[in-house]
mmCIF file of C-alpha atoms in Angstrom:
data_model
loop_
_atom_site.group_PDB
_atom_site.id
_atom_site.type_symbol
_atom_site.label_atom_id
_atom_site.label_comp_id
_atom_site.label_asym_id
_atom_site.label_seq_id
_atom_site.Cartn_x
_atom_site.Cartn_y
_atom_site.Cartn_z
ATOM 1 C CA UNK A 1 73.841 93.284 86.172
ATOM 2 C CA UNK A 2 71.844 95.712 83.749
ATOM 3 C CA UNK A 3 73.991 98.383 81.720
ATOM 4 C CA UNK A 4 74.050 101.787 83.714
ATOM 5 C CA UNK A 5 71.875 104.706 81.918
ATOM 6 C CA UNK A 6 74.494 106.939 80.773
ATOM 7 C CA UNK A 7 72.902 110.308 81.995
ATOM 8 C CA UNK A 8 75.079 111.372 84.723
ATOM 9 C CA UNK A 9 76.219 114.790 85.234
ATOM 10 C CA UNK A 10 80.224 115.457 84.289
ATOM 11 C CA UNK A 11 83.098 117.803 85.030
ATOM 12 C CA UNK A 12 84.121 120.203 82.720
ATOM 13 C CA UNK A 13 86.513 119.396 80.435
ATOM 14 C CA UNK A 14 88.370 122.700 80.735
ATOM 15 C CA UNK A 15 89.026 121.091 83.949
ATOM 16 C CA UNK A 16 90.408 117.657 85.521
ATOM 17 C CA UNK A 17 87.856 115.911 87.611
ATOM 18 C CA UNK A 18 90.780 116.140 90.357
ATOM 19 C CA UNK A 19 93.709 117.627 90.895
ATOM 20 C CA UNK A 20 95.990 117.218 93.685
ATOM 21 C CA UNK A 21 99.421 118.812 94.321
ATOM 22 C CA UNK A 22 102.300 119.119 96.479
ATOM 23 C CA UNK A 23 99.674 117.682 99.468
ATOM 24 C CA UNK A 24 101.078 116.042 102.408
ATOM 25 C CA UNK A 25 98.741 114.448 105.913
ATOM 26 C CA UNK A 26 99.218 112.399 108.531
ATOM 27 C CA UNK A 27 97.533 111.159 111.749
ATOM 28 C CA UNK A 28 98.698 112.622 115.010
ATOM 29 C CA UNK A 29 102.048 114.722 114.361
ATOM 30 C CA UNK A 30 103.218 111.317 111.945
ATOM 31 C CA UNK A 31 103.723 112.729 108.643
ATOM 32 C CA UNK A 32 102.175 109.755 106.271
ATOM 33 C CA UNK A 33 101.951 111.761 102.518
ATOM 34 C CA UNK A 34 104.889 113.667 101.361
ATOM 35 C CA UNK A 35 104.211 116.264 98.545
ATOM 36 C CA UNK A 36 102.022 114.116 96.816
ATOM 37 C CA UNK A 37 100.659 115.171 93.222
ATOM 38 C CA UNK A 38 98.059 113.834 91.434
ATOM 39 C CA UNK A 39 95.499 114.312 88.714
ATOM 40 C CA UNK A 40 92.227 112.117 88.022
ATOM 41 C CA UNK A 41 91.097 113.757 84.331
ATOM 42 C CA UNK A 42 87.523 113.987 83.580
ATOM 43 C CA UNK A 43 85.885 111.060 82.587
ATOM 44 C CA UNK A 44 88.620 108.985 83.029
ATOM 45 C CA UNK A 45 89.501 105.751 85.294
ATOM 46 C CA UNK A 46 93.060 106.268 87.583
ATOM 47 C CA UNK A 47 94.748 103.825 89.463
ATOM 48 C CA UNK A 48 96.020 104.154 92.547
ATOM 49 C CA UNK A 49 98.179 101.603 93.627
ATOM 50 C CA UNK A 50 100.740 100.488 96.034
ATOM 51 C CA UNK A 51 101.983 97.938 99.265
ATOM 52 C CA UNK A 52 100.066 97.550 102.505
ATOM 53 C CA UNK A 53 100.945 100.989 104.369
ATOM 54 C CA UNK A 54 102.191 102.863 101.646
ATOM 55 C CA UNK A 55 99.111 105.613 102.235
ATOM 56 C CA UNK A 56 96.556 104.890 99.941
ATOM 57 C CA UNK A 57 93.805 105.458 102.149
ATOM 58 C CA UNK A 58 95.282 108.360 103.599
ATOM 59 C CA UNK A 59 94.804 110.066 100.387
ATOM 60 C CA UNK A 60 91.580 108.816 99.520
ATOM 61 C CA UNK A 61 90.530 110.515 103.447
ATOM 62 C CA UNK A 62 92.723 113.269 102.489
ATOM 63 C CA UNK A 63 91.440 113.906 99.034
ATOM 64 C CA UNK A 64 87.641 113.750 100.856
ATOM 65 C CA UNK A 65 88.591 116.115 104.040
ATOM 66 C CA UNK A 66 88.286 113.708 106.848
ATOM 67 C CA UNK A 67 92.180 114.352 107.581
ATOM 68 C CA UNK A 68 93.222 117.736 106.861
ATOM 69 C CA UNK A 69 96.208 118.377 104.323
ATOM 70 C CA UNK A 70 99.253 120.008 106.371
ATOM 71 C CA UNK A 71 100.611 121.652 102.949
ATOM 72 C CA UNK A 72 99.430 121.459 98.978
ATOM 73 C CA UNK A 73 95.780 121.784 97.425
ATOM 74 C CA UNK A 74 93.354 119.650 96.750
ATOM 75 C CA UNK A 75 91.123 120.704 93.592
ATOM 76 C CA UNK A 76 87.762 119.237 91.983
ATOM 77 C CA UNK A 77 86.834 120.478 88.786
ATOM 78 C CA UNK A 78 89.372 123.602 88.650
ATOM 79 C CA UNK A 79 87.391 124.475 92.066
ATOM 80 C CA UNK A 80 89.989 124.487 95.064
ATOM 81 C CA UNK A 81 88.133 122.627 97.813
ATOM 82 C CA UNK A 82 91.117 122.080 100.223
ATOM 83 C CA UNK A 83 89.664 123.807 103.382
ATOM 84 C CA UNK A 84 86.228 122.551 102.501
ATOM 85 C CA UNK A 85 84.131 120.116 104.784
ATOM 86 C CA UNK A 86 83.875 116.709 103.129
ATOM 87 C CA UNK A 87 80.619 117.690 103.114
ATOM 88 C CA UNK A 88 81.097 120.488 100.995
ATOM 89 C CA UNK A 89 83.067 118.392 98.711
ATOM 90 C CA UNK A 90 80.539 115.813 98.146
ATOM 91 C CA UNK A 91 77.760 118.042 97.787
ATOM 92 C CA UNK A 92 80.261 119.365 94.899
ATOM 93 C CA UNK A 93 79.946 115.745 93.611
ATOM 94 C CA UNK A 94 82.741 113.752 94.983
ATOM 95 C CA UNK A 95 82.003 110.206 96.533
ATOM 96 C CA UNK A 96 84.479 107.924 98.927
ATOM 97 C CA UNK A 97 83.518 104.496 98.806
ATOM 98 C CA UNK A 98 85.366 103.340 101.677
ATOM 99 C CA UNK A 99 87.182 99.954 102.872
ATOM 100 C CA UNK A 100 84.812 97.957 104.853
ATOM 101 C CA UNK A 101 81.416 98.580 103.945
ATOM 102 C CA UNK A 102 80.665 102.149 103.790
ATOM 103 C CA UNK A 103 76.716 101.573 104.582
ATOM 104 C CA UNK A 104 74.374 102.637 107.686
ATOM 105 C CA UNK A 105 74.465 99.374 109.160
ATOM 106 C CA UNK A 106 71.232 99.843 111.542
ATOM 107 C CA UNK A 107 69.363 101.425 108.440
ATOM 108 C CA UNK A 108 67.289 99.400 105.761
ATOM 109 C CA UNK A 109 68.308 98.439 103.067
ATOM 110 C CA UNK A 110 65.441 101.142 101.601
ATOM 111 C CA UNK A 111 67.143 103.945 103.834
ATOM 112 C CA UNK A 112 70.709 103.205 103.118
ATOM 113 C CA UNK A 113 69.844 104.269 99.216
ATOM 114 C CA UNK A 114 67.031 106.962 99.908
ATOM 115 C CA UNK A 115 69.563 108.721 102.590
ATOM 116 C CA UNK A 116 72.289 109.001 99.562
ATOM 117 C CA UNK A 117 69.931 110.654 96.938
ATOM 118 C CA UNK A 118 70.612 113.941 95.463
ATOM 119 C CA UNK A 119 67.898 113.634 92.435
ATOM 120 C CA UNK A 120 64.847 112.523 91.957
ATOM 121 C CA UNK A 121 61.923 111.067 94.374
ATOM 122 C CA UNK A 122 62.334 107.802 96.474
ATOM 123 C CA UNK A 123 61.239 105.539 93.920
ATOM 124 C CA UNK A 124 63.173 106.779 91.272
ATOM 125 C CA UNK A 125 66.502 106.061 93.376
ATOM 126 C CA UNK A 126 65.320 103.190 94.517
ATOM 127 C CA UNK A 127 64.990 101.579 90.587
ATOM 128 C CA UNK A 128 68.289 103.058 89.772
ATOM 129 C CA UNK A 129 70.108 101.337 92.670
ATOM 130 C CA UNK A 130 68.237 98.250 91.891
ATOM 131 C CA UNK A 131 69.476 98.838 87.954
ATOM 132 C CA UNK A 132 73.000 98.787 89.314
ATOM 133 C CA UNK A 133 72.487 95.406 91.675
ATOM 134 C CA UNK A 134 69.150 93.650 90.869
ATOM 135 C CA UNK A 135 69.516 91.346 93.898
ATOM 136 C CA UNK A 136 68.812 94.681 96.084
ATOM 137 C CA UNK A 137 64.800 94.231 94.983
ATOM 138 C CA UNK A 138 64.387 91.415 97.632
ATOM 139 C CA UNK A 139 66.188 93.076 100.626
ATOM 140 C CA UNK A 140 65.264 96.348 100.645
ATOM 141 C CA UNK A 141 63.103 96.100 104.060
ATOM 142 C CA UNK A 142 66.234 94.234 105.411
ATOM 143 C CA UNK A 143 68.662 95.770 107.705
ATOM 144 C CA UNK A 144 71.776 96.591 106.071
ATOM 145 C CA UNK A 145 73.899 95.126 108.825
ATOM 146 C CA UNK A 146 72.344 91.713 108.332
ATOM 147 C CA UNK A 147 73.275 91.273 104.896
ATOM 148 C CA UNK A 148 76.412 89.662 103.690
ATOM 149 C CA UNK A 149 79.875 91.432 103.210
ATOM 150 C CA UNK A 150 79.324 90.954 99.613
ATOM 151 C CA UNK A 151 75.418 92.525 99.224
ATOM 152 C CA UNK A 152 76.877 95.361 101.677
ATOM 153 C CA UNK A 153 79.269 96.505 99.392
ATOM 154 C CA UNK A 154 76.650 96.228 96.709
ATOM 155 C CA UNK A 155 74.399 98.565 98.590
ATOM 156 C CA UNK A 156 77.582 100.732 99.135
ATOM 157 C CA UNK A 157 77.854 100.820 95.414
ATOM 158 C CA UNK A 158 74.346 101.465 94.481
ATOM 159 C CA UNK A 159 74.130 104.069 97.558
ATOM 160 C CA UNK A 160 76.720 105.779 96.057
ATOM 161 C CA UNK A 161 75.115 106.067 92.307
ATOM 162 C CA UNK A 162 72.327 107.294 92.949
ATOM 163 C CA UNK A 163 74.014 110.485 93.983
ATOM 164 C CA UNK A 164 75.086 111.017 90.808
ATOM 165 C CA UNK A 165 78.372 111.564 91.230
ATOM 166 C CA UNK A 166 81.242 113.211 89.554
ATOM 167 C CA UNK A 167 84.304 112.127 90.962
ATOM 168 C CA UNK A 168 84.272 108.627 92.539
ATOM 169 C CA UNK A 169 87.235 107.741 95.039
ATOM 170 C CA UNK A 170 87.101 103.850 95.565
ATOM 171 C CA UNK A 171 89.029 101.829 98.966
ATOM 172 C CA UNK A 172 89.549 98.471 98.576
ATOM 173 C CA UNK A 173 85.989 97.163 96.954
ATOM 174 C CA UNK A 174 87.175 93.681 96.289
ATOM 175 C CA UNK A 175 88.559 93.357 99.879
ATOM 176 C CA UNK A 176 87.644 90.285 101.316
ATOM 177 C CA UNK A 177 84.838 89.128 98.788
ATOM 178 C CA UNK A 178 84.205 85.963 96.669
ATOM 179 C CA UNK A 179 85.676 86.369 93.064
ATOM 180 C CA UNK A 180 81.780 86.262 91.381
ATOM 181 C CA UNK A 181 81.040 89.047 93.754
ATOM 182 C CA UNK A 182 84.280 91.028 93.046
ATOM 183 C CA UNK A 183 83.329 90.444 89.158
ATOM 184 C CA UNK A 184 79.754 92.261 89.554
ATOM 185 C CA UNK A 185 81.514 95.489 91.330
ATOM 186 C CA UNK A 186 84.225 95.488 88.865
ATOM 187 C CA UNK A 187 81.456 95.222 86.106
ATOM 188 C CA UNK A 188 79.756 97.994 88.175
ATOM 189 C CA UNK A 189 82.509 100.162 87.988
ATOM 190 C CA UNK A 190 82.409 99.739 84.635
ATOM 191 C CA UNK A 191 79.427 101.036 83.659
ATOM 192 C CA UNK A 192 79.968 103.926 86.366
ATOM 193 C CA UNK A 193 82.436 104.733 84.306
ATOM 194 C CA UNK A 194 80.399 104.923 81.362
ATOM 195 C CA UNK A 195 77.956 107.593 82.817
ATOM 196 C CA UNK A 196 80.612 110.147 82.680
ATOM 197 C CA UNK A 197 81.884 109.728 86.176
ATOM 198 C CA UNK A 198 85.661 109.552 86.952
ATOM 199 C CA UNK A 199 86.858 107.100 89.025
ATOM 200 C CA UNK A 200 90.112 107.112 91.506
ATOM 201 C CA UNK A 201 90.825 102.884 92.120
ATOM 202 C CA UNK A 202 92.799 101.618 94.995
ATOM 203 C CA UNK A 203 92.551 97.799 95.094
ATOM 204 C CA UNK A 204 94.187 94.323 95.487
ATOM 205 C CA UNK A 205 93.346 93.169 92.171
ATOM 206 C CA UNK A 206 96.129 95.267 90.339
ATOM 207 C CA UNK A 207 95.460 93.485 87.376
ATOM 208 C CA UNK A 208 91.810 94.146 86.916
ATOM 209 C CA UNK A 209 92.335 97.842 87.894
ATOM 210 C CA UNK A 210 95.175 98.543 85.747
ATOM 211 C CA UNK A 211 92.724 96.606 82.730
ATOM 212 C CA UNK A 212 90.813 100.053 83.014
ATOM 213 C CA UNK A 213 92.338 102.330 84.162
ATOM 214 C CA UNK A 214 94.063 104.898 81.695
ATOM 215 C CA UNK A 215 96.968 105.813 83.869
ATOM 216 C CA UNK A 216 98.126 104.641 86.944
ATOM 217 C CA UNK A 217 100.186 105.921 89.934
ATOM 218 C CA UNK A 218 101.856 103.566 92.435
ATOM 219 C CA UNK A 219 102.770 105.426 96.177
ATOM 220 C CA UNK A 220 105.666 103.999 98.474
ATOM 221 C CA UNK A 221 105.817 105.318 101.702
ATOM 222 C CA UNK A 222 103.959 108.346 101.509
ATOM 223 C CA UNK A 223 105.469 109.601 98.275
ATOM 224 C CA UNK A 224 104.560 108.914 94.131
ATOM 225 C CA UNK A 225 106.975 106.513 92.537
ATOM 226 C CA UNK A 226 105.631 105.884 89.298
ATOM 227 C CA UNK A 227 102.938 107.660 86.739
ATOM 228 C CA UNK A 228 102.335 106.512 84.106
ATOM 229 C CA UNK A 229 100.245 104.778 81.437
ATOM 230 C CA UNK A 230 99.500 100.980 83.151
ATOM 231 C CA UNK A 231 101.183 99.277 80.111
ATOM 232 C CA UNK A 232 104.479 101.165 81.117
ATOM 233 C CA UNK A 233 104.316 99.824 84.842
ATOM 234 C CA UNK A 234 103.084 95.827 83.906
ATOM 235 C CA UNK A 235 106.672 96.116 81.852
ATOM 236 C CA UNK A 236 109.263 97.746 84.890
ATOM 237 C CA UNK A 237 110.527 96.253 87.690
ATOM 238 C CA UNK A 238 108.677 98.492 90.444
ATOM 239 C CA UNK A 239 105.282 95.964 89.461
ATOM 240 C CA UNK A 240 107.294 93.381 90.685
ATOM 241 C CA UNK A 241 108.815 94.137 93.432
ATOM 242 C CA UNK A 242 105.837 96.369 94.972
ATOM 243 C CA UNK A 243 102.754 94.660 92.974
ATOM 244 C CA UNK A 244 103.554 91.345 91.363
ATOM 245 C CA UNK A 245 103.654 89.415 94.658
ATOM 246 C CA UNK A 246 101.388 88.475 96.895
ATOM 247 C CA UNK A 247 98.724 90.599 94.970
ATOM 248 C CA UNK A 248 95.606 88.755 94.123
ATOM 249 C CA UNK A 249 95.527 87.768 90.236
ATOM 250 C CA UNK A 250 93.067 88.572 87.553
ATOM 251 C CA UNK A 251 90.739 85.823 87.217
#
């Protein structure tokens, strides 16, 4: 994969890139996050980690405005967007790349990356999405839904830079992929990264997250248990008992 052209717009330093406190959600009267606090700084990569069903994705849907917070704030960029529509929140330059393939599955390949543009004409996304993933040159008159879990989450990816985004909340990237493919996003992440662009992580390869990320929060049951710097949680017990089994290792 080519290096990323580091030209993307960035929060303001005055400001984290986001900025969470006391928030609590849930689905259907069940409380899931419990005064949850949080903070993403500019230009840096966070880790989110935790068990199976300790609310990760909640907050990532939270954090985005699909589920609405019951109490706390939700801020991007020193901007308090916590009755905004997610639409108001990504057109304010937050992304969700969510768990299982966030693409228009009936859509080309073409339409998938024109539809996410913010800058630029068609061609001009198109070249920087096939920058990111060069494989995308050769499918982009194929439908999205007949590509392979893999080169959908590539497109997801690529979608998702070319609307230059700020803040970047990722779900479970690596879920279910083969480790050279899982390699490529983690190298794409990378170079996101590099443009400026903060990035939230939640994934199953702790190890590889917590390799960049510059702090890292783990959530049990609805609620933070540890923040910190990643070095501090490889050493205590909580990555063992919550992350150090049955995780899937670095490779």
């Amino acid at each position: 994969m080519n290096a990323i052209d580091v030209d993307a717009s960035t929060s303001s330093a005055a400001h984290p890139a986001l900025e969470v406190a006391g928030l609590s959600s849930g689905y259907d009267g069940t409380v899931v996050l419990r005064n949850v606090s949080l903070t993403v700084p500019a230009g840096s990569i966070t880790a989110l980690l935790g068990p199976n069903g300790a609310g990760k994705s909640t907050f990532l849907r939270t954090v985005s405005g699909f589920l609405p917070a019951t109490t706390g704030t939700v801020s991007l960029g020193g901007v308090d967007v916590t009755r905004r529509s997610p639409h108001k929140r990504f057109a304010a330059g937050l992304c969700l790349i969510p768990e299982g393939r966030g693409v228009f599955r009936g859509l080309s390949v073409r339409d998938n990356i024109v539809m996410q543009s913010v800058r630029g004409t068609e061609r001009e996304s198109i070249e920087r999405a096939i920058e990111s993933f060069p494989m995308l040159a050769r499918k982009l008159d194929q439908r999205a839904g007949t590509m392979s879990g893999g080169e959908q989450q590539m497109l997801a990816m690529a979608a998702a830079y070319v609307r230059s985004p700020k803040l970047v909340l990722v779900d479970e990237a690596s879920l279910g992929l083969a480790p050279i493919i899982v390699d490529q996003i983690f190298c794409f992440l990378e170079g996101l990264a590099a443009t400026g662009a903060s990035l939230l992580i939640v994934d199953q390869y702790v190890h590889r997250a917590l390799s960049m990320a510059t702090h890292a929060y783990v959530l049990l049951r609805g609620r933070i248990a540890f923040d910190g710097a990643p070095s501090q949680l490889l050493e205590s017990d909580m990555f063992e008992r919550y992350l150090g089994r049955g995780t899937v290792p670095s490779s």
